[in-house]
CSV table of C-alpha atoms in Angstrom, one decimal:
chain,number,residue,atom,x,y,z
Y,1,UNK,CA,0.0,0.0,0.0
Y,2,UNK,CA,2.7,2.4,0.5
Y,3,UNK,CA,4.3,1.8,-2.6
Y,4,UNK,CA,0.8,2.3,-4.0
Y,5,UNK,CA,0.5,5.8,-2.5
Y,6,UNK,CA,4.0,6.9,-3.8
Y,7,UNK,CA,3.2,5.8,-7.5
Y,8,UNK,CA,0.4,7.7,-7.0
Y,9,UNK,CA,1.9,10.8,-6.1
Y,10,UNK,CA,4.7,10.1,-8.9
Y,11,UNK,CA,1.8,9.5,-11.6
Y,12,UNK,CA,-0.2,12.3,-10.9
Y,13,UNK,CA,2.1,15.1,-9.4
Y,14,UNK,CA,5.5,14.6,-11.3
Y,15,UNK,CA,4.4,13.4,-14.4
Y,16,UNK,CA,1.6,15.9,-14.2
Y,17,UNK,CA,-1.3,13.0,-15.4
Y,18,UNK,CA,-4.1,15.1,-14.1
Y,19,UNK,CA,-2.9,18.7,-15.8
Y,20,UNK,CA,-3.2,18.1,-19.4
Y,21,UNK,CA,-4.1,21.2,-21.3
Y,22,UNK,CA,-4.0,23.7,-17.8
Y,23,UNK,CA,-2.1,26.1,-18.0
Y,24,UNK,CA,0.6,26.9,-15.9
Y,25,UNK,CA,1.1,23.0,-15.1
Y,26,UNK,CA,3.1,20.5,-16.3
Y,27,UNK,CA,2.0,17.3,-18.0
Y,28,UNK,CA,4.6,14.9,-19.4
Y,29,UNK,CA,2.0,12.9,-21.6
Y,30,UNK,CA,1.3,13.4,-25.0
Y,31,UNK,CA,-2.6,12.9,-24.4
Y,32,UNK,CA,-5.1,13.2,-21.7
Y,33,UNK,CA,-4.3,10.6,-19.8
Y,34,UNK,CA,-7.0,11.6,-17.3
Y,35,UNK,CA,-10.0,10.3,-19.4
Y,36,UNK,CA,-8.3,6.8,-19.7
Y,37,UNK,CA,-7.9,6.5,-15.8
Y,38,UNK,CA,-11.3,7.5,-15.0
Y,39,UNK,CA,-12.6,4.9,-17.6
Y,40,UNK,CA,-13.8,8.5,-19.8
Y,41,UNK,CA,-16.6,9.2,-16.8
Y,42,UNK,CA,-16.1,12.6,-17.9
Y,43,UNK,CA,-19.6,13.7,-19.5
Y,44,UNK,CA,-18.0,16.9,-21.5
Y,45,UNK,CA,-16.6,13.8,-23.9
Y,46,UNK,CA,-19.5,13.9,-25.3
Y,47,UNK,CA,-21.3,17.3,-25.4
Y,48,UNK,CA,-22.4,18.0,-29.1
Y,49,UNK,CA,-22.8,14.4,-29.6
Y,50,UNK,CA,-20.9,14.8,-32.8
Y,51,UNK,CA,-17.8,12.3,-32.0
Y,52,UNK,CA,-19.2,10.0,-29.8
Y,53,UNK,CA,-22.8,8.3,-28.9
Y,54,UNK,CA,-22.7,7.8,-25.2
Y,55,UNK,CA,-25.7,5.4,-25.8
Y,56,UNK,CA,-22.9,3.3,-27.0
Y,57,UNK,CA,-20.0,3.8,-25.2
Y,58,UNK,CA,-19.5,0.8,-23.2
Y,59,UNK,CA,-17.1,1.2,-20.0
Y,60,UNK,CA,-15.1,-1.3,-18.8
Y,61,UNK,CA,-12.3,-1.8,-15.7
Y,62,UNK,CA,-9.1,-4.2,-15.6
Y,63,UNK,CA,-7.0,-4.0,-12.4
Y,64,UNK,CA,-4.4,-6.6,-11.7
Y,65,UNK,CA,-2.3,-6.7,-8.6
Y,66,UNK,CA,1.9,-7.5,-10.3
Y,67,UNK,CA,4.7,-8.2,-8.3
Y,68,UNK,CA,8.3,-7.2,-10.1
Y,69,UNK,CA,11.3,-7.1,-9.0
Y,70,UNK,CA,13.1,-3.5,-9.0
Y,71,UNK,CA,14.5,-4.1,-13.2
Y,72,UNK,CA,10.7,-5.2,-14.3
Y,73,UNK,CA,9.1,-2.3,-12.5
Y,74,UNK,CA,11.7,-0.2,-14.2
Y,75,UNK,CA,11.2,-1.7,-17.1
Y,76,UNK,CA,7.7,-0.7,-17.1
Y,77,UNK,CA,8.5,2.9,-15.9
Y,78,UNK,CA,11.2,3.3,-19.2
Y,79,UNK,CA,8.2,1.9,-21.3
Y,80,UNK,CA,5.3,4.8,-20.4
Y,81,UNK,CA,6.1,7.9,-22.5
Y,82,UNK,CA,5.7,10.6,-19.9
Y,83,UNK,CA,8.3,9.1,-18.1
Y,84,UNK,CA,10.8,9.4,-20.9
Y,85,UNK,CA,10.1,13.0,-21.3
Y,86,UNK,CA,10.1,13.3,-18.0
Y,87,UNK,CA,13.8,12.2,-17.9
Y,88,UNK,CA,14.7,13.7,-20.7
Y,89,UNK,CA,13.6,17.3,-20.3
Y,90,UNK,CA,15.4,16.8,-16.7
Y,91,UNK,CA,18.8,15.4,-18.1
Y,92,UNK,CA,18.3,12.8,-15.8
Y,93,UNK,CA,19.6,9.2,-17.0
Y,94,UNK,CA,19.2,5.5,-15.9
Y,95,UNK,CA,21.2,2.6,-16.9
C-alpha cells in the first residue's frame, strides 16, 4: 500500500497526469491521460454528440495486482512515455 500511494503521487504530481491542457502546469503525456484513468466518466466527452454516442460507449475496468522485481518495474516505468520525457527534459539518465 505504501508503494501504492508513492506511485500515485509520482503518476499524478510529477508526471503531471491530471494537468493536461492547464495552464501553468506540467504534464509529461502526450494525451489526456485523465480520461483513460477514470474509464472516460467525464460527460463533456460527449457534449455535441458529434464524436461520440454515449448510448454506445461501453465502460469497462481491468485491475491486476503485479509483483516485479526492481528491473521489471523499471522496465515498465522506461516503457510509459511521460516518463521518458520526464527524464529527458530533466537530463536525468538511468542505466
Amino acid at each position: 500500500e505504501l508503494f501504492h500511494k508513492a506511485f500515485g503521487k509520482y503518476y499524478v504530481r510529477t508526471l503531471g497526469s491530471y494537468d493536461f491542457g492547464v495552464e501553468g502546469k506540467k504534464c509529461y503525456w502526450k494525451i489526456d491521460r485523465k480520461l483513460l484513468d477514470t474509464g472516460f466518466e467525464d460527460k463533456a466527452m460527449f457534449a455535441g454528440g458529434d464524436l461520440f454516442d454515449e448510448a454506445s460507449f461501453e465502460r469497462m475496468f481491468f485491475f491486476e495486482n503485479v509483483w516485479m522485481n526492481e528491473e521489471t518495474l523499471f522496465g515498465y516505468f522506461r516503457s510509459m512515455s511521460a516518463y521518458n520525457e520526464y527524464m529527458l527534459e530533466n537530463g536525468v539518465e538511468y542505466d
